[in-house]
Amino acid sequence: PGINGLQLKEAIDADAELKRKCHPYLFLTTSHKQHTERNDIFIKPDSMKGWMDLFTSLIDYWKSASMPDEQA
């Protein structure tokens, strides 16, 4: 409470120790307007199947994603 998700991400990125941990960010919105400046914003599904499909896709992506070396 008190800040939005983008402000939280900025605060985390400003902390070198937290930023180094490479946390994934997912922003969910009900807005269907274009978010061309970000690739981590998803439209909130309107059904349970939609939520299941979204999270299945996200989990599959993160299972196959390559993470930067923590020592870097």
PDB file of N, CA and C in Angstrom:
ATOM      1  N   PRO A   1       0.829  -1.212   0.000  1.00  0.00           N
ATOM      2  CA  PRO A   1       0.000   0.000   0.000  1.00  0.00           C
ATOM      3  C   PRO A   1       0.863   1.261   0.000  1.00  0.00           C
ATOM      4  N   GLY A   2       0.416   2.240  -0.720  1.00  0.00           N
ATOM      5  CA  GLY A   2       1.145   3.495  -0.775  1.00  0.00           C
ATOM      6  C   GLY A   2       1.934   3.704  -2.047  1.00  0.00           C
ATOM      7  N   ILE A   3       2.313   2.618  -2.737  1.00  0.00           N
ATOM      8  CA  ILE A   3       3.004   2.738  -4.017  1.00  0.00           C
ATOM      9  C   ILE A   3       2.423   1.721  -4.989  1.00  0.00           C
ATOM     10  N   ASN A   4       2.571   1.999  -6.271  1.00  0.00           N
ATOM     11  CA  ASN A   4       2.080   1.045  -7.266  1.00  0.00           C
ATOM     12  C   ASN A   4       3.202   0.089  -7.678  1.00  0.00           C
ATOM     13  N   GLY A   5       2.888  -0.850  -8.534  1.00  0.00           N
ATOM     14  CA  GLY A   5       3.854  -1.867  -8.938  1.00  0.00           C
ATOM     15  C   GLY A   5       5.082  -1.313  -9.634  1.00  0.00           C
ATOM     16  N   LEU A   6       4.890  -0.299 -10.474  1.00  0.00           N
ATOM     17  CA  LEU A   6       6.035   0.291 -11.170  1.00  0.00           C
ATOM     18  C   LEU A   6       6.947   1.018 -10.186  1.00  0.00           C
ATOM     19  N   GLN A   7       6.364   1.675  -9.180  1.00  0.00           N
ATOM     20  CA  GLN A   7       7.178   2.338  -8.157  1.00  0.00           C
ATOM     21  C   GLN A   7       7.947   1.308  -7.325  1.00  0.00           C
ATOM     22  N   LEU A   8       7.313   0.181  -7.027  1.00  0.00           N
ATOM     23  CA  LEU A   8       7.994  -0.881  -6.286  1.00  0.00           C
ATOM     24  C   LEU A   8       9.179  -1.408  -7.085  1.00  0.00           C
ATOM     25  N   LYS A   9       8.983  -1.639  -8.384  1.00  0.00           N
ATOM     26  CA  LYS A   9      10.077  -2.120  -9.228  1.00  0.00           C
ATOM     27  C   LYS A   9      11.228  -1.118  -9.241  1.00  0.00           C
ATOM     28  N   GLU A  10      10.923   0.181  -9.338  1.00  0.00           N
ATOM     29  CA  GLU A  10      11.971   1.202  -9.325  1.00  0.00           C
ATOM     30  C   GLU A  10      12.741   1.178  -8.006  1.00  0.00           C
ATOM     31  N   ALA A  11      12.033   0.991  -6.894  1.00  0.00           N
ATOM     32  CA  ALA A  11      12.694   0.938  -5.581  1.00  0.00           C
ATOM     33  C   ALA A  11      13.602  -0.284  -5.478  1.00  0.00           C
ATOM     34  N   ILE A  12      13.141  -1.417  -5.978  1.00  0.00           N
ATOM     35  CA  ILE A  12      13.961  -2.637  -5.961  1.00  0.00           C
ATOM     36  C   ILE A  12      15.183  -2.462  -6.857  1.00  0.00           C
ATOM     37  N   ASP A  13      14.984  -1.900  -8.041  1.00  0.00           N
ATOM     38  CA  ASP A  13      16.107  -1.688  -8.964  1.00  0.00           C
ATOM     39  C   ASP A  13      17.132  -0.702  -8.403  1.00  0.00           C
ATOM     40  N   ALA A  14      16.690   0.200  -7.533  1.00  0.00           N
ATOM     41  CA  ALA A  14      17.602   1.174  -6.933  1.00  0.00           C
ATOM     42  C   ALA A  14      18.484   0.550  -5.845  1.00  0.00           C
ATOM     43  N   ASP A  15      18.109  -0.638  -5.370  1.00  0.00           N
ATOM     44  CA  ASP A  15      18.875  -1.344  -4.338  1.00  0.00           C
ATOM     45  C   ASP A  15      19.745  -2.392  -5.031  1.00  0.00           C
ATOM     46  N   ALA A  16      21.046  -2.187  -5.040  1.00  0.00           N
ATOM     47  CA  ALA A  16      21.970  -3.051  -5.785  1.00  0.00           C
ATOM     48  C   ALA A  16      21.842  -4.519  -5.376  1.00  0.00           C
ATOM     49  N   GLU A  17      21.691  -4.790  -4.093  1.00  0.00           N
ATOM     50  CA  GLU A  17      21.588  -6.181  -3.619  1.00  0.00           C
ATOM     51  C   GLU A  17      20.317  -6.847  -4.127  1.00  0.00           C
ATOM     52  N   LEU A  18      19.195  -6.146  -4.057  1.00  0.00           N
ATOM     53  CA  LEU A  18      17.938  -6.725  -4.556  1.00  0.00           C
ATOM     54  C   LEU A  18      17.964  -6.869  -6.076  1.00  0.00           C
ATOM     55  N   LYS A  19      18.492  -5.879  -6.765  1.00  0.00           N
ATOM     56  CA  LYS A  19      18.545  -5.944  -8.231  1.00  0.00           C
ATOM     57  C   LYS A  19      19.389  -7.124  -8.699  1.00  0.00           C
ATOM     58  N   ARG A  20      20.469  -7.414  -7.982  1.00  0.00           N
ATOM     59  CA  ARG A  20      21.364  -8.515  -8.344  1.00  0.00           C
ATOM     60  C   ARG A  20      20.658  -9.866  -8.301  1.00  0.00           C
ATOM     61  N   LYS A  21      19.613  -9.986  -7.511  1.00  0.00           N
ATOM     62  CA  LYS A  21      18.919 -11.258  -7.353  1.00  0.00           C
ATOM     63  C   LYS A  21      18.056 -11.625  -8.557  1.00  0.00           C
ATOM     64  N   CYS A  22      17.891 -10.706  -9.503  1.00  0.00           N
ATOM     65  CA  CYS A  22      17.200 -10.999 -10.765  1.00  0.00           C
ATOM     66  C   CYS A  22      15.774 -11.500 -10.558  1.00  0.00           C
ATOM     67  N   HIS A  23      14.960 -10.719  -9.878  1.00  0.00           N
ATOM     68  CA  HIS A  23      13.560 -11.081  -9.669  1.00  0.00           C
ATOM     69  C   HIS A  23      12.759 -10.839 -10.950  1.00  0.00           C
ATOM     70  N   PRO A  24      11.913 -11.766 -11.320  1.00  0.00           N
ATOM     71  CA  PRO A  24      11.041 -11.507 -12.476  1.00  0.00           C
ATOM     72  C   PRO A  24       9.913 -10.559 -12.064  1.00  0.00           C
ATOM     73  N   TYR A  25       9.492  -9.724 -12.980  1.00  0.00           N
ATOM     74  CA  TYR A  25       8.390  -8.800 -12.728  1.00  0.00           C
ATOM     75  C   TYR A  25       7.260  -9.115 -13.682  1.00  0.00           C
ATOM     76  N   LEU A  26       6.071  -9.213 -13.151  1.00  0.00           N
ATOM     77  CA  LEU A  26       4.871  -9.402 -13.954  1.00  0.00           C
ATOM     78  C   LEU A  26       3.853  -8.379 -13.491  1.00  0.00           C
ATOM     79  N   PHE A  27       3.396  -7.560 -14.399  1.00  0.00           N
ATOM     80  CA  PHE A  27       2.383  -6.570 -14.078  1.00  0.00           C
ATOM     81  C   PHE A  27       1.081  -6.993 -14.734  1.00  0.00           C
ATOM     82  N   LEU A  28       0.031  -7.059 -13.942  1.00  0.00           N
ATOM     83  CA  LEU A  28      -1.292  -7.435 -14.436  1.00  0.00           C
ATOM     84  C   LEU A  28      -2.173  -6.199 -14.434  1.00  0.00           C
ATOM     85  N   THR A  29      -2.962  -6.030 -15.489  1.00  0.00           N
ATOM     86  CA  THR A  29      -3.820  -4.863 -15.610  1.00  0.00           C
ATOM     87  C   THR A  29      -5.162  -5.264 -16.208  1.00  0.00           C
ATOM     88  N   THR A  30      -6.150  -4.433 -15.985  1.00  0.00           N
ATOM     89  CA  THR A  30      -7.452  -4.647 -16.624  1.00  0.00           C
ATOM     90  C   THR A  30      -7.565  -3.797 -17.882  1.00  0.00           C
ATOM     91  N   SER A  31      -6.585  -2.938 -18.118  1.00  0.00           N
ATOM     92  CA  SER A  31      -6.603  -2.030 -19.252  1.00  0.00           C
ATOM     93  C   SER A  31      -6.186  -2.758 -20.525  1.00  0.00           C
ATOM     94  N   HIS A  32      -6.906  -2.492 -21.581  1.00  0.00           N
ATOM     95  CA  HIS A  32      -6.569  -3.094 -22.876  1.00  0.00           C
ATOM     96  C   HIS A  32      -5.796  -2.118 -23.761  1.00  0.00           C
ATOM     97  N   LYS A  33      -5.428  -0.942 -23.217  1.00  0.00           N
ATOM     98  CA  LYS A  33      -4.678   0.007 -24.039  1.00  0.00           C
ATOM     99  C   LYS A  33      -3.263  -0.521 -24.251  1.00  0.00           C
ATOM    100  N   GLN A  34      -2.628  -0.053 -25.285  1.00  0.00           N
ATOM    101  CA  GLN A  34      -1.280  -0.515 -25.639  1.00  0.00           C
ATOM    102  C   GLN A  34      -0.269  -0.150 -24.552  1.00  0.00           C
ATOM    103  N   HIS A  35       0.598  -1.082 -24.234  1.00  0.00           N
ATOM    104  CA  HIS A  35       1.706  -0.853 -23.309  1.00  0.00           C
ATOM    105  C   HIS A  35       2.995  -1.158 -24.067  1.00  0.00           C
ATOM    106  N   THR A  36       3.300  -0.324 -25.049  1.00  0.00           N
ATOM    107  CA  THR A  36       4.418  -0.621 -25.950  1.00  0.00           C
ATOM    108  C   THR A  36       5.776  -0.464 -25.281  1.00  0.00           C
ATOM    109  N   GLU A  37       5.836   0.279 -24.160  1.00  0.00           N
ATOM    110  CA  GLU A  37       7.140   0.493 -23.535  1.00  0.00           C
ATOM    111  C   GLU A  37       7.548  -0.645 -22.611  1.00  0.00           C
ATOM    112  N   ARG A  38       6.680  -1.595 -22.358  1.00  0.00           N
ATOM    113  CA  ARG A  38       6.976  -2.684 -21.422  1.00  0.00           C
ATOM    114  C   ARG A  38       6.611  -4.020 -22.065  1.00  0.00           C
ATOM    115  N   ASN A  39       7.354  -5.062 -21.718  1.00  0.00           N
ATOM    116  CA  ASN A  39       7.026  -6.393 -22.213  1.00  0.00           C
ATOM    117  C   ASN A  39       6.618  -7.324 -21.078  1.00  0.00           C
ATOM    118  N   ASP A  40       6.380  -6.769 -19.892  1.00  0.00           N
ATOM    119  CA  ASP A  40       6.038  -7.596 -18.745  1.00  0.00           C
ATOM    120  C   ASP A  40       4.639  -7.286 -18.206  1.00  0.00           C
ATOM    121  N   ILE A  41       3.790  -6.672 -19.042  1.00  0.00           N
ATOM    122  CA  ILE A  41       2.427  -6.335 -18.640  1.00  0.00           C
ATOM    123  C   ILE A  41       1.464  -7.286 -19.331  1.00  0.00           C
ATOM    124  N   PHE A  42       0.584  -7.878 -18.539  1.00  0.00           N
ATOM    125  CA  PHE A  42      -0.390  -8.835 -19.045  1.00  0.00           C
ATOM    126  C   PHE A  42      -1.795  -8.376 -18.676  1.00  0.00           C
ATOM    127  N   ILE A  43      -2.733  -8.609 -19.584  1.00  0.00           N
ATOM    128  CA  ILE A  43      -4.139  -8.300 -19.317  1.00  0.00           C
ATOM    129  C   ILE A  43      -4.701  -9.381 -18.400  1.00  0.00           C
ATOM    130  N   LYS A  44      -5.387  -8.960 -17.338  1.00  0.00           N
ATOM    131  CA  LYS A  44      -5.980  -9.922 -16.406  1.00  0.00           C
ATOM    132  C   LYS A  44      -7.062 -10.726 -17.120  1.00  0.00           C
ATOM    133  N   PRO A  45      -6.977 -12.044 -17.057  1.00  0.00           N
ATOM    134  CA  PRO A  45      -8.013 -12.883 -17.660  1.00  0.00           C
ATOM    135  C   PRO A  45      -9.352 -12.698 -16.933  1.00  0.00           C
ATOM    136  N   ASP A  46     -10.434 -13.011 -17.632  1.00  0.00           N
ATOM    137  CA  ASP A  46     -11.759 -12.868 -17.024  1.00  0.00           C
ATOM    138  C   ASP A  46     -12.405 -14.211 -16.693  1.00  0.00           C
ATOM    139  N   SER A  47     -11.595 -15.266 -16.722  1.00  0.00           N
ATOM    140  CA  SER A  47     -12.136 -16.592 -16.374  1.00  0.00           C
ATOM    141  C   SER A  47     -11.048 -17.414 -15.682  1.00  0.00           C
ATOM    142  N   MET A  48     -11.457 -18.437 -14.983  1.00  0.00           N
ATOM    143  CA  MET A  48     -10.489 -19.322 -14.329  1.00  0.00           C
ATOM    144  C   MET A  48      -9.606 -20.005 -15.365  1.00  0.00           C
ATOM    145  N   LYS A  49     -10.188 -20.428 -16.481  1.00  0.00           N
ATOM    146  CA  LYS A  49      -9.390 -21.055 -17.534  1.00  0.00           C
ATOM    147  C   LYS A  49      -8.350 -20.071 -18.065  1.00  0.00           C
ATOM    148  N   GLY A  50      -8.744 -18.812 -18.212  1.00  0.00           N
ATOM    149  CA  GLY A  50      -7.812 -17.796 -18.674  1.00  0.00           C
ATOM    150  C   GLY A  50      -6.634 -17.628 -17.721  1.00  0.00           C
ATOM    151  N   TRP A  51      -6.922 -17.616 -16.397  1.00  0.00           N
ATOM    152  CA  TRP A  51      -5.851 -17.522 -15.395  1.00  0.00           C
ATOM    153  C   TRP A  51      -4.937 -18.739 -15.463  1.00  0.00           C
ATOM    154  N   MET A  52      -5.530 -19.920 -15.574  1.00  0.00           N
ATOM    155  CA  MET A  52      -4.734 -21.148 -15.650  1.00  0.00           C
ATOM    156  C   MET A  52      -3.841 -21.133 -16.887  1.00  0.00           C
ATOM    157  N   ASP A  53      -4.387 -20.724 -18.019  1.00  0.00           N
ATOM    158  CA  ASP A  53      -3.605 -20.653 -19.260  1.00  0.00           C
ATOM    159  C   ASP A  53      -2.464 -19.643 -19.128  1.00  0.00           C
ATOM    160  N   LEU A  54      -2.759 -18.469 -18.550  1.00  0.00           N
ATOM    161  CA  LEU A  54      -1.733 -17.443 -18.382  1.00  0.00           C
ATOM    162  C   LEU A  54      -0.597 -17.948 -17.502  1.00  0.00           C
ATOM    163  N   PHE A  55      -0.928 -18.495 -16.335  1.00  0.00           N
ATOM    164  CA  PHE A  55       0.124 -18.943 -15.428  1.00  0.00           C
ATOM    165  C   PHE A  55       0.869 -20.163 -15.959  1.00  0.00           C
ATOM    166  N   THR A  56       0.201 -21.039 -16.670  1.00  0.00           N
ATOM    167  CA  THR A  56       0.894 -22.168 -17.297  1.00  0.00           C
ATOM    168  C   THR A  56       1.923 -21.654 -18.303  1.00  0.00           C
ATOM    169  N   SER A  57       1.532 -20.682 -19.113  1.00  0.00           N
ATOM    170  CA  SER A  57       2.454 -20.106 -20.092  1.00  0.00           C
ATOM    171  C   SER A  57       3.640 -19.430 -19.410  1.00  0.00           C
ATOM    172  N   LEU A  58       3.362 -18.678 -18.349  1.00  0.00           N
ATOM    173  CA  LEU A  58       4.438 -17.985 -17.635  1.00  0.00           C
ATOM    174  C   LEU A  58       5.385 -18.969 -16.961  1.00  0.00           C
ATOM    175  N   ILE A  59       4.853 -19.994 -16.342  1.00  0.00           N
ATOM    176  CA  ILE A  59       5.693 -21.007 -15.685  1.00  0.00           C
ATOM    177  C   ILE A  59       6.556 -21.723 -16.710  1.00  0.00           C
ATOM    178  N   ASP A  60       5.956 -22.094 -17.839  1.00  0.00           N
ATOM    179  CA  ASP A  60       6.730 -22.757 -18.897  1.00  0.00           C
ATOM    180  C   ASP A  60       7.861 -21.846 -19.389  1.00  0.00           C
ATOM    181  N   TYR A  61       7.564 -20.562 -19.540  1.00  0.00           N
ATOM    182  CA  TYR A  61       8.596 -19.618 -19.988  1.00  0.00           C
ATOM    183  C   TYR A  61       9.741 -19.572 -18.979  1.00  0.00           C
ATOM    184  N   TRP A  62       9.443 -19.388 -17.694  1.00  0.00           N
ATOM    185  CA  TRP A  62      10.491 -19.245 -16.686  1.00  0.00           C
ATOM    186  C   TRP A  62      11.268 -20.529 -16.475  1.00  0.00           C
ATOM    187  N   LYS A  63      10.636 -21.675 -16.724  1.00  0.00           N
ATOM    188  CA  LYS A  63      11.375 -22.945 -16.621  1.00  0.00           C
ATOM    189  C   LYS A  63      12.450 -23.033 -17.699  1.00  0.00           C
ATOM    190  N   SER A  64      12.208 -22.429 -18.851  1.00  0.00           N
ATOM    191  CA  SER A  64      13.178 -22.553 -19.950  1.00  0.00           C
ATOM    192  C   SER A  64      14.069 -21.319 -20.088  1.00  0.00           C
ATOM    193  N   ALA A  65      13.820 -20.265 -19.312  1.00  0.00           N
ATOM    194  CA  ALA A  65      14.591 -19.032 -19.433  1.00  0.00           C
ATOM    195  C   ALA A  65      15.996 -19.210 -18.843  1.00  0.00           C
ATOM    196  N   SER A  66      16.933 -18.521 -19.436  1.00  0.00           N
ATOM    197  CA  SER A  66      18.297 -18.513 -18.946  1.00  0.00           C
ATOM    198  C   SER A  66      18.474 -17.308 -18.037  1.00  0.00           C
ATOM    199  N   MET A  67      18.982 -17.538 -16.830  1.00  0.00           N
ATOM    200  CA  MET A  67      19.182 -16.462 -15.856  1.00  0.00           C
ATOM    201  C   MET A  67      20.648 -16.051 -15.839  1.00  0.00           C
ATOM    202  N   PRO A  68      20.893 -14.763 -15.616  1.00  0.00           N
ATOM    203  CA  PRO A  68      22.292 -14.312 -15.498  1.00  0.00           C
ATOM    204  C   PRO A  68      22.967 -14.962 -14.308  1.00  0.00           C
ATOM    205  N   ASP A  69      24.255 -15.121 -14.407  1.00  0.00           N
ATOM    206  CA  ASP A  69      25.036 -15.686 -13.318  1.00  0.00           C
ATOM    207  C   ASP A  69      24.936 -14.789 -12.086  1.00  0.00           C
ATOM    208  N   GLU A  70      24.625 -15.351 -10.927  1.00  0.00           N
ATOM    209  CA  GLU A  70      24.474 -14.562  -9.708  1.00  0.00           C
ATOM    210  C   GLU A  70      25.771 -13.909  -9.277  1.00  0.00           C
ATOM    211  N   GLN A  71      26.901 -14.414  -9.730  1.00  0.00           N
ATOM    212  CA  GLN A  71      28.188 -13.847  -9.329  1.00  0.00           C
ATOM    213  C   GLN A  71      28.555 -12.623 -10.169  1.00  0.00           C
ATOM    214  N   ALA A  72      27.823 -12.376 -11.233  1.00  0.00           N
ATOM    215  CA  ALA A  72      28.168 -11.248 -12.145  1.00  0.00           C
ATOM    216  C   ALA A  72      27.889  -9.914 -11.510  1.00  0.00           C
TER     217      ALA A  72
END
